[in-house]
GROMACS .gro file of C-alpha atoms in nm:
model
  417
    1MET     CA    1  -2.486   0.725  -2.109
    2MET     CA    2  -2.119   0.758  -2.027
    3LYS     CA    3  -2.155   0.529  -1.708
    4ILE     CA    4  -2.352   0.270  -1.912
    5SER     CA    5  -2.077   0.256  -2.179
    6ALA     CA    6  -1.813   0.218  -1.911
    7LEU     CA    7  -2.006  -0.079  -1.759
    8ILE     CA    8  -2.038  -0.257  -2.091
    9LEU     CA    9  -1.666  -0.213  -2.151
   10LEU     CA   10  -1.576  -0.351  -1.805
   11SER     CA   11  -1.804  -0.649  -1.857
   12SER     CA   12  -1.642  -0.735  -2.189
   13LEU     CA   13  -1.304  -0.695  -2.037
   14SER     CA   14  -1.377  -0.924  -1.760
   15ALA     CA   15  -1.496  -1.190  -2.001
   16THR     CA   16  -1.154  -1.184  -2.171
   17GLN     CA   17  -0.973  -1.165  -1.838
   18SER     CA   18  -0.776  -0.860  -1.944
   19LEU     CA   19  -0.946  -0.595  -1.727
   20ALA     CA   20  -0.759  -0.308  -1.905
   21VAL     CA   21  -0.433  -0.404  -1.740
   22ALA     CA   22  -0.156  -0.240  -1.943
   23THR     CA   23   0.167  -0.419  -2.022
   24THR     CA   24   0.480  -0.319  -2.207
   25ALA     CA   25   0.698  -0.491  -2.463
   26ASP     CA   26   0.994  -0.474  -2.219
   27ALA     CA   27   0.796  -0.630  -1.937
   28ALA     CA   28   0.682  -0.903  -2.165
   29LYS     CA   29   1.026  -1.006  -2.253
   30SER     CA   30   1.114  -1.117  -1.898
   31CYS     CA   31   0.950  -1.337  -1.641
   32SER     CA   32   1.156  -1.184  -1.359
   33SER     CA   33   0.977  -1.053  -1.053
   34THR     CA   34   1.065  -0.701  -1.138
   35ALA     CA   35   0.931  -0.726  -1.496
   36ALA     CA   36   0.616  -0.863  -1.355
   37GLY     CA   37   0.584  -0.578  -1.107
   38GLY     CA   38   0.699  -0.794  -0.823
   39ALA     CA   39   0.406  -1.026  -0.886
   40GLY     CA   40   0.388  -1.291  -0.621
   41VAL     CA   41   0.588  -1.095  -0.366
   42HIS     CA   42   0.259  -0.997  -0.206
   43VAL     CA   43  -0.060  -1.183  -0.298
   44PRO     CA   44  -0.401  -1.020  -0.225
   45ILE     CA   45  -0.649  -1.213  -0.009
   46GLY     CA   46  -1.019  -1.246  -0.073
   47LYS     CA   47  -1.215  -1.288  -0.391
   48ASP     CA   48  -1.142  -1.036  -0.664
   49GLY     CA   49  -1.431  -0.791  -0.689
   50GLU     CA   50  -1.531  -0.798  -0.314
   51GLY     CA   51  -1.287  -0.528  -0.205
   52GLU     CA   52  -1.168  -0.709   0.105
   53TYR     CA   53  -0.858  -0.494   0.140
   54THR     CA   54  -1.053  -0.162   0.172
   55ALA     CA   55  -1.321  -0.317   0.386
   56SER     CA   56  -1.050  -0.448   0.632
   57THR     CA   57  -0.781  -0.169   0.617
   58LYS     CA   58  -0.954   0.132   0.773
   59GLY     CA   59  -0.625   0.280   0.899
   60CYS     CA   60  -0.520   0.365   0.546
   61PHE     CA   61  -0.803   0.609   0.531
   62ASP     CA   62  -0.654   0.806   0.816
   63VAL     CA   63  -0.311   0.794   0.657
   64ILE     CA   64  -0.444   0.928   0.336
   65ASP     CA   65  -0.651   1.199   0.518
   66THR     CA   66  -0.328   1.309   0.684
   67ALA     CA   67  -0.160   1.350   0.349
   68THR     CA   68  -0.457   1.511   0.175
   69PRO     CA   69  -0.384   1.886   0.278
   70LEU     CA   70  -0.019   1.843   0.169
   71ILE     CA   71  -0.127   1.705  -0.180
   72LEU     CA   72  -0.399   1.970  -0.232
   73GLU     CA   73  -0.154   2.244  -0.149
   74GLN     CA   74   0.084   2.104  -0.408
   75ILE     CA   75  -0.187   2.110  -0.678
   76LYS     CA   76  -0.236   2.485  -0.605
   77LYS     CA   77   0.133   2.551  -0.649
   78GLN     CA   78   0.223   2.339  -0.957
   79PRO     CA   79   0.207   2.494  -1.305
   80VAL     CA   80  -0.092   2.378  -1.511
   81ARG     CA   81  -0.004   2.267  -1.857
   82PRO     CA   82  -0.178   2.473  -2.132
   83PHE     CA   83  -0.396   2.310  -2.394
   84GLY     CA   84  -0.182   2.152  -2.663
   85VAL     CA   85   0.109   2.055  -2.449
   86GLY     CA   86   0.084   1.681  -2.420
   87SER     CA   87  -0.266   1.559  -2.336
   88PRO     CA   88  -0.509   1.846  -2.254
   89ALA     CA   89  -0.639   1.616  -1.969
   90TYR     CA   90  -0.492   1.618  -1.610
   91HIS     CA   91  -0.326   1.280  -1.541
   92ILE     CA   92  -0.315   1.134  -1.188
   93ALA     CA   93  -0.131   0.818  -1.113
   94ASP     CA   94  -0.208   0.617  -0.795
   95TYR     CA   95   0.085   0.372  -0.756
   96GLY     CA   96   0.038   0.054  -0.559
   97THR     CA   97  -0.335   0.118  -0.529
   98ALA     CA   98  -0.449  -0.227  -0.403
   99ASP     CA   99  -0.820  -0.240  -0.471
  100GLY     CA  100  -0.846   0.143  -0.513
  101GLY     CA  101  -1.094   0.193  -0.230
  102THR     CA  102  -0.893   0.368   0.035
  103SER     CA  103  -0.777   0.650  -0.196
  104LEU     CA  104  -1.122   0.719  -0.354
  105GLY     CA  105  -1.197   1.027  -0.130
  106LEU     CA  106  -0.856   1.182  -0.219
  107MET     CA  107  -0.905   1.123  -0.589
  108SER     CA  108  -1.236   1.311  -0.570
  109LYS     CA  109  -1.067   1.602  -0.377
  110MET     CA  110  -0.791   1.616  -0.630
  111VAL     CA  111  -1.029   1.631  -0.922
  112GLN     CA  112  -1.208   1.918  -0.757
  113ALA     CA  113  -0.889   2.104  -0.668
  114ILE     CA  114  -0.755   2.102  -1.031
  115ARG     CA  115  -1.092   2.213  -1.167
  116GLU     CA  116  -1.094   2.505  -0.906
  117ARG     CA  117  -0.775   2.621  -1.071
  118LYS     CA  118  -0.857   2.568  -1.433
  119ASN     CA  119  -1.227   2.508  -1.519
  120ASN     CA  120  -1.519   2.294  -1.405
  121TYR     CA  121  -1.499   2.083  -1.718
  122LYS     CA  122  -1.125   1.988  -1.706
  123GLU     CA  123  -1.090   1.625  -1.805
  124VAL     CA  124  -0.905   1.411  -1.559
  125VAL     CA  125  -0.758   1.068  -1.613
  126ILE     CA  126  -0.688   0.847  -1.307
  127HIS     CA  127  -0.433   0.578  -1.371
  128TYR     CA  128  -0.457   0.300  -1.113
  129GLU     CA  129  -0.130   0.105  -1.094
  130ASP     CA  130  -0.042  -0.213  -0.908
  131GLN     CA  131   0.109  -0.559  -0.971
  132LEU     CA  132  -0.024  -0.800  -1.235
  133THR     CA  133  -0.196  -1.014  -0.980
  134ASN     CA  134  -0.382  -0.727  -0.821
  135GLU     CA  135  -0.762  -0.722  -0.746
  136TRP     CA  136  -0.852  -0.533  -1.064
  137GLN     CA  137  -1.220  -0.609  -1.061
  138SER     CA  138  -1.233  -0.452  -0.707
  139VAL     CA  139  -1.049  -0.146  -0.841
  140PHE     CA  140  -1.306  -0.091  -1.117
  141ASN     CA  141  -1.599  -0.167  -0.885
  142HIS     CA  142  -1.465   0.101  -0.645
  143ALA     CA  143  -1.349   0.362  -0.907
  144LEU     CA  144  -1.677   0.346  -1.105
  145GLY     CA  145  -1.902   0.359  -0.793
  146LEU     CA  146  -2.030   0.003  -0.838
  147LYS     CA  147  -1.926  -0.092  -0.481
  148SER     CA  148  -1.978   0.157  -0.202
  149VAL     CA  149  -1.689   0.246   0.028
  150SER     CA  150  -1.695   0.380   0.385
  151ASP     CA  151  -1.403   0.496   0.591
  152ALA     CA  152  -1.285   0.400   0.938
  153TYR     CA  153  -1.578   0.589   1.094
  154ASN     CA  154  -1.838   0.458   0.867
  155LYS     CA  155  -1.866   0.783   0.661
  156PRO     CA  156  -1.941   0.708   0.290
  157VAL     CA  157  -1.663   0.793   0.050
  158PRO     CA  158  -1.756   0.940  -0.288
  159SER     CA  159  -1.635   0.808  -0.617
  160PRO     CA  160  -1.450   1.046  -0.841
  161TYR     CA  161  -1.622   0.903  -1.147
  162ALA     CA  162  -1.948   1.065  -1.040
  163LEU     CA  163  -1.795   1.404  -1.094
  164GLY     CA  164  -1.805   1.353  -1.466
  165ASN     CA  165  -1.532   1.393  -1.726
  166VAL     CA  166  -1.319   1.150  -1.521
  167PHE     CA  167  -1.159   0.858  -1.693
  168VAL     CA  168  -1.035   0.542  -1.524
  169GLU     CA  169  -0.748   0.329  -1.642
  170ALA     CA  170  -0.536   0.054  -1.496
  171CYS     CA  171  -0.168  -0.061  -1.531
  172GLY     CA  172  -0.028  -0.393  -1.407
  173VAL     CA  173   0.340  -0.336  -1.497
  174GLY     CA  174   0.445  -0.271  -1.129
  175PHE     CA  175   0.592   0.053  -0.982
  176HIS     CA  176   0.943  -0.066  -0.976
  177ASN     CA  177   0.937  -0.014  -1.363
  178GLN     CA  178   0.834   0.290  -1.575
  179CYS     CA  179   0.460   0.243  -1.605
  180TYR     CA  180   0.359   0.543  -1.817
  181PRO     CA  181   0.505   0.740  -2.116
  182THR     CA  182   0.778   1.007  -2.046
  183ASN     CA  183   0.637   1.337  -1.953
  184SER     CA  184   0.276   1.218  -1.913
  185ILE     CA  185   0.185   1.225  -1.543
  186ASP     CA  186   0.085   1.552  -1.380
  187PHE     CA  187   0.056   1.417  -1.020
  188GLY     CA  188   0.157   1.076  -0.880
  189VAL     CA  189   0.062   0.951  -0.534
  190SER     CA  190   0.150   0.634  -0.350
  191PHE     CA  191   0.039   0.521  -0.014
  192THR     CA  192   0.169   0.227   0.198
  193ALA     CA  193   0.297   0.034  -0.102
  194MET     CA  194   0.665   0.107  -0.201
  195HIS     CA  195   0.811  -0.082   0.093
  196TRP     CA  196   0.749  -0.408  -0.096
  197LEU     CA  197   1.057  -0.525  -0.267
  198SER     CA  198   1.079  -0.646  -0.624
  199ARG     CA  199   1.263  -0.963  -0.536
  200PHE     CA  200   1.282  -1.204  -0.231
  201PRO     CA  201   1.609  -1.168  -0.024
  202SER     CA  202   1.449  -1.399   0.237
  203SER     CA  203   1.740  -1.348   0.479
  204MET     CA  204   1.506  -1.354   0.778
  205LYS     CA  205   1.450  -1.723   0.735
  206ASP     CA  206   1.619  -1.940   1.014
  207SER     CA  207   1.587  -1.647   1.245
  208PRO     CA  208   1.293  -1.537   1.481
  209ASN     CA  209   1.284  -1.183   1.351
  210MET     CA  210   1.043  -1.227   1.044
  211HIS     CA  211   1.116  -0.863   0.929
  212ALA     CA  212   1.431  -0.655   0.870
  213ALA     CA  213   1.296  -0.379   1.091
  214ARG     CA  214   1.311  -0.612   1.390
  215CYS     CA  215   1.692  -0.648   1.358
  216ASP     CA  216   1.923  -0.408   1.555
  217LYS     CA  217   2.113  -0.371   1.226
  218SER     CA  218   1.942  -0.392   0.902
  219PRO     CA  219   2.035  -0.721   0.716
  220ALA     CA  220   2.240  -0.647   0.412
  221PRO     CA  221   2.028  -0.842   0.153
  222GLU     CA  222   1.705  -0.648   0.236
  223LYS     CA  223   1.894  -0.317   0.271
  224GLU     CA  224   2.062  -0.349  -0.051
  225GLN     CA  225   1.757  -0.461  -0.246
  226ALA     CA  226   1.556  -0.175  -0.096
  227ALA     CA  227   1.821   0.074  -0.213
  228LYS     CA  228   1.816  -0.067  -0.564
  229ASP     CA  229   1.438  -0.066  -0.573
  230TRP     CA  230   1.410   0.302  -0.446
  231LYS     CA  231   1.662   0.404  -0.717
  232ALA     CA  232   1.456   0.231  -0.996
  233ILE     CA  233   1.132   0.387  -0.840
  234LEU     CA  234   1.265   0.735  -0.856
  235GLU     CA  235   1.411   0.696  -1.203
  236ALA     CA  236   1.076   0.580  -1.331
  237ARG     CA  237   0.881   0.858  -1.168
  238ALA     CA  238   1.138   1.112  -1.287
  239LYS     CA  239   1.066   1.003  -1.650
  240GLU     CA  240   0.688   0.983  -1.612
  241LEU     CA  241   0.626   1.319  -1.449
  242VAL     CA  242   0.572   1.630  -1.659
  243PRO     CA  243   0.796   1.926  -1.590
  244GLY     CA  244   0.649   2.083  -1.273
  245GLY     CA  245   0.469   1.760  -1.195
  246ARG     CA  246   0.454   1.627  -0.837
  247PHE     CA  247   0.493   1.293  -0.669
  248VAL     CA  248   0.382   1.244  -0.319
  249CYS     CA  249   0.506   0.921  -0.168
  250VAL     CA  250   0.369   0.815   0.177
  251ASN     CA  251   0.560   0.511   0.267
  252PHE     CA  252   0.635   0.298   0.576
  253CYS     CA  253   0.942   0.392   0.748
  254LYS     CA  254   1.156   0.313   1.057
  255ASN     CA  255   1.147   0.665   1.218
  256SER     CA  256   1.399   0.854   1.421
  257ASP     CA  257   1.253   0.703   1.748
  258GLY     CA  258   1.292   0.356   1.607
  259TYR     CA  259   0.922   0.309   1.566
  260PHE     CA  260   0.768   0.123   1.271
  261LEU     CA  261   0.441  -0.037   1.162
  262GLY     CA  262   0.276  -0.192   1.464
  263GLN     CA  263   0.564  -0.122   1.701
  264THR     CA  264   0.550   0.224   1.870
  265ASP     CA  265   0.526   0.360   2.220
  266VAL     CA  266   0.167   0.252   2.250
  267GLY     CA  267   0.056  -0.100   2.335
  268GLU     CA  268   0.208  -0.434   2.252
  269SER     CA  269   0.424  -0.493   1.950
  270MET     CA  270   0.215  -0.633   1.663
  271TRP     CA  271   0.525  -0.831   1.558
  272ASP     CA  272   0.559  -0.987   1.907
  273SER     CA  273   0.190  -1.094   1.874
  274PHE     CA  274   0.261  -1.236   1.526
  275GLN     CA  275   0.551  -1.423   1.652
  276TRP     CA  276   0.372  -1.566   1.958
  277SER     CA  277   0.075  -1.673   1.744
  278TRP     CA  278   0.306  -1.839   1.491
  279ASP     CA  279   0.508  -2.013   1.764
  280GLN     CA  280   0.184  -2.149   1.904
  281LEU     CA  281   0.131  -2.345   1.579
  282MET     CA  282   0.436  -2.552   1.672
  283GLU     CA  283   0.310  -2.600   2.031
  284GLN     CA  284  -0.018  -2.719   1.873
  285GLY     CA  285   0.170  -2.971   1.653
  286LEU     CA  286   0.070  -2.810   1.325
  287ILE     CA  287   0.422  -2.679   1.202
  288ASP     CA  288   0.778  -2.797   1.260
  289GLU     CA  289   1.087  -2.594   1.354
  290GLU     CA  290   1.188  -2.528   0.990
  291GLU     CA  291   0.845  -2.380   0.924
  292ARG     CA  292   0.846  -2.178   1.257
  293LEU     CA  293   1.160  -2.005   1.137
  294GLY     CA  294   1.048  -1.996   0.773
  295VAL     CA  295   0.883  -1.653   0.753
  296SER     CA  296   1.069  -1.353   0.590
  297PHE     CA  297   0.881  -1.060   0.482
  298PRO     CA  298   0.987  -0.926   0.140
  299ASN     CA  299   0.955  -0.563   0.237
  300TYR     CA  300   1.175  -0.302   0.393
  301TYR     CA  301   1.096   0.007   0.608
  302ARG     CA  302   1.346   0.270   0.495
  303THR     CA  303   1.486   0.538   0.725
  304LYS     CA  304   1.461   0.903   0.651
  305ASP     CA  305   1.823   0.901   0.552
  306GLU     CA  306   1.777   0.612   0.311
  307PHE     CA  307   1.499   0.789   0.135
  308LEU     CA  308   1.716   1.102   0.092
  309GLU     CA  309   2.008   0.892  -0.038
  310GLY     CA  310   1.799   0.795  -0.327
  311ILE     CA  311   1.843   1.139  -0.472
  312GLN     CA  312   2.164   1.253  -0.293
  313ASN     CA  313   2.371   0.962  -0.427
  314ASN     CA  314   2.241   0.980  -0.783
  315LYS     CA  315   2.331   1.290  -0.990
  316ASP     CA  316   2.092   1.181  -1.280
  317ILE     CA  317   1.792   1.160  -1.051
  318ALA     CA  318   1.902   1.480  -0.869
  319LYS     CA  319   1.886   1.662  -1.214
  320GLN     CA  320   1.523   1.564  -1.270
  321LEU     CA  321   1.368   1.549  -0.917
  322LYS     CA  322   1.393   1.758  -0.605
  323ILE     CA  323   1.258   1.692  -0.264
  324VAL     CA  324   1.020   1.969  -0.154
  325SER     CA  325   0.955   1.822   0.184
  326ILE     CA  326   1.000   1.510   0.397
  327GLU     CA  327   0.861   1.442   0.744
  328GLU     CA  328   0.782   1.142   0.971
  329ARG     CA  329   0.441   1.095   1.107
  330VAL     CA  330   0.262   0.834   1.329
  331VAL     CA  331  -0.099   0.767   1.274
  332ARG     CA  332  -0.269   0.580   1.560
  333CYS     CA  333  -0.462   0.252   1.496
  334PRO     CA  334  -0.827   0.363   1.439
  335TYR     CA  335  -0.955   0.027   1.564
  336ARG     CA  336  -0.780   0.050   1.897
  337GLU     CA  337  -0.864   0.415   1.930
  338LEU     CA  338  -1.246   0.356   1.870
  339TYR     CA  339  -1.236   0.058   2.106
  340VAL     CA  340  -1.056   0.228   2.404
  341SER     CA  341  -1.282   0.529   2.368
  342GLY     CA  342  -1.585   0.307   2.392
  343LYS     CA  343  -1.721   0.420   2.067
  344SER     CA  344  -1.698   0.081   1.894
  345ASN     CA  345  -1.945  -0.084   2.136
  346LYS     CA  346  -1.770  -0.413   2.082
  347SER     CA  347  -1.685  -0.694   2.325
  348PRO     CA  348  -1.322  -0.805   2.351
  349ARG     CA  349  -1.387  -1.100   2.109
  350GLU     CA  350  -1.577  -0.876   1.870
  351TYR     CA  351  -1.291  -0.633   1.874
  352ALA     CA  352  -1.039  -0.912   1.800
  353GLU     CA  353  -1.244  -1.021   1.505
  354TRP     CA  354  -1.272  -0.655   1.382
  355PHE     CA  355  -0.909  -0.553   1.428
  356VAL     CA  356  -0.703  -0.870   1.327
  357PRO     CA  357  -0.820  -0.867   0.962
  358THR     CA  358  -0.639  -0.543   0.901
  359THR     CA  359  -0.310  -0.718   0.981
  360LYS     CA  360  -0.412  -1.019   0.768
  361THR     CA  361  -0.483  -0.825   0.442
  362TRP     CA  362  -0.108  -0.767   0.376
  363SER     CA  363   0.063  -1.049   0.573
  364HIS     CA  364  -0.139  -1.364   0.505
  365SER     CA  365   0.043  -1.465   0.181
  366THR     CA  366   0.394  -1.419   0.348
  367PHE     CA  367   0.307  -1.633   0.653
  368LYS     CA  368   0.161  -1.893   0.421
  369SER     CA  369   0.480  -1.900   0.206
  370GLY     CA  370   0.666  -2.003   0.521
  371LEU     CA  371   0.488  -2.338   0.512
  372LYS     CA  372   0.649  -2.629   0.328
  373SER     CA  373   0.559  -2.659  -0.038
  374THR     CA  374   0.483  -3.035   0.009
  375ARG     CA  375   0.162  -2.933   0.192
  376SER     CA  376  -0.159  -2.907   0.001
  377GLU     CA  377  -0.332  -2.576  -0.039
  378ASP     CA  378  -0.619  -2.697   0.191
  379GLU     CA  379  -0.372  -2.794   0.454
  380LYS     CA  380  -0.198  -2.465   0.438
  381GLU     CA  381  -0.526  -2.274   0.468
  382GLU     CA  382  -0.627  -2.481   0.767
  383ILE     CA  383  -0.300  -2.409   0.939
  384MET     CA  384  -0.341  -2.029   0.855
  385GLU     CA  385  -0.690  -2.033   0.997
  386GLN     CA  386  -0.555  -2.150   1.329
  387PHE     CA  387  -0.274  -1.893   1.312
  388TRP     CA  388  -0.534  -1.616   1.295
  389GLU     CA  389  -0.738  -1.780   1.561
  390ASN     CA  390  -0.428  -1.775   1.775
  391TYR     CA  391  -0.390  -1.402   1.728
  392MET     CA  392  -0.756  -1.333   1.784
  393SER     CA  393  -0.749  -1.523   2.110
  394LEU     CA  394  -0.444  -1.314   2.220
  395VAL     CA  395  -0.614  -0.995   2.144
  396THR     CA  396  -0.929  -1.104   2.324
  397LYS     CA  397  -0.745  -1.143   2.651
  398ASN     CA  398  -0.639  -0.776   2.664
  399PRO     CA  399  -0.777  -0.586   2.363
  400GLU     CA  400  -0.678  -0.237   2.485
  401VAL     CA  401  -0.307  -0.310   2.418
  402HIS     CA  402  -0.352  -0.447   2.060
  403GLY     CA  403  -0.344  -0.232   1.758
  404MET     CA  404  -0.148  -0.137   1.445
  405ASP     CA  405  -0.007   0.211   1.447
  406TYR     CA  406   0.106   0.339   1.122
  407VAL     CA  407   0.462   0.500   1.087
  408HIS     CA  408   0.525   0.675   0.754
  409ALA     CA  409   0.756   0.912   0.578
  410TYR     CA  410   0.553   1.180   0.384
  411ILE     CA  411   0.774   1.283   0.086
  412VAL     CA  412   0.693   1.545  -0.178
  413PHE     CA  413   0.892   1.540  -0.500
  414GLU     CA  414   0.879   1.793  -0.785
  415LYS     CA  415   0.993   1.730  -1.137
  416ILE     CA  416   1.240   2.005  -1.224
  417GLU     CA  417   1.153   2.197  -1.539
   0.00000   0.00000   0.00000
């Protein structure tokens, strides 16, 4: 009966186009990108409800699996609030959740872990957070078990809702702001999300670099915006967490070896492949020089020191949050690993059509924004279709060297009591 009621509620919310997206009075007062959760900085691809991000981003499952033991260990260590202190339920927040599919397995394990400590009937609330323009129908389809999910190795991923006494909510305020009431969240997690900036520095335009990480020296506009955003993120999480609460942030970084997403010691640089495929559009007569140099990614891969400075340089945050641990990890591209091992049973072209969409899910809107505004939407999409065809053609020639390794900082924060 509980599941049926949830479905009826979801249907009615869809009809009014609200989808349980929470807003705040403060956010409503402003139309700035920060108040709107950075809405428009990154635009999801695909039709809402289909879950294209999860279907095409299998590497995120491995990243979250790598973080899972760390998270479950923290659940064992943190104090459990007694009944009557705040909400008797245990509150989990998944910041920057995208369509909610890649973290489903972790959510189920977290629910089970807290119930092992307390009781099998402990109520758990999962708060899914992302920007206003997120794929909210896909979030609920995944969270409520209406759309099945499988990981990078085609293993089914269970929905936490099936465990019972699990409640699902969503917030569209954006993680650069405080999303939840003070002292209300027991455990926050975020995966591959907080590198997105709240505003558009766009300093890579008129240069061939596309991304700040490609520069020998980080460009000041992106670096400064990233520092401001990280400060705002930590201030918000410090307020939201209950005393003894935890926040595990698994975020893209530029590690001590200089590696970052898609550019490590294995294979070709994804960013070189991006650049070649984009340059080809000019050779094909589809874009001009201004558009060729018009791409500037509105995100930033912080270094370990830049993550630490968020607390070390702010006494107010340091009084509320402490860093339990921080480490850098590289997770290899599962698509390339499966292909090279022969387990994918795919031809070179089939591999290209399988792998390239995982780079498309998060970059398509940024490349598209590099095209002139005078072009129609149909014309832009035709150009983008050729861009992705250029990339797939490149991968087909030598598939073994093409992949997208993940480079993250795994950071555990604790709210000081």
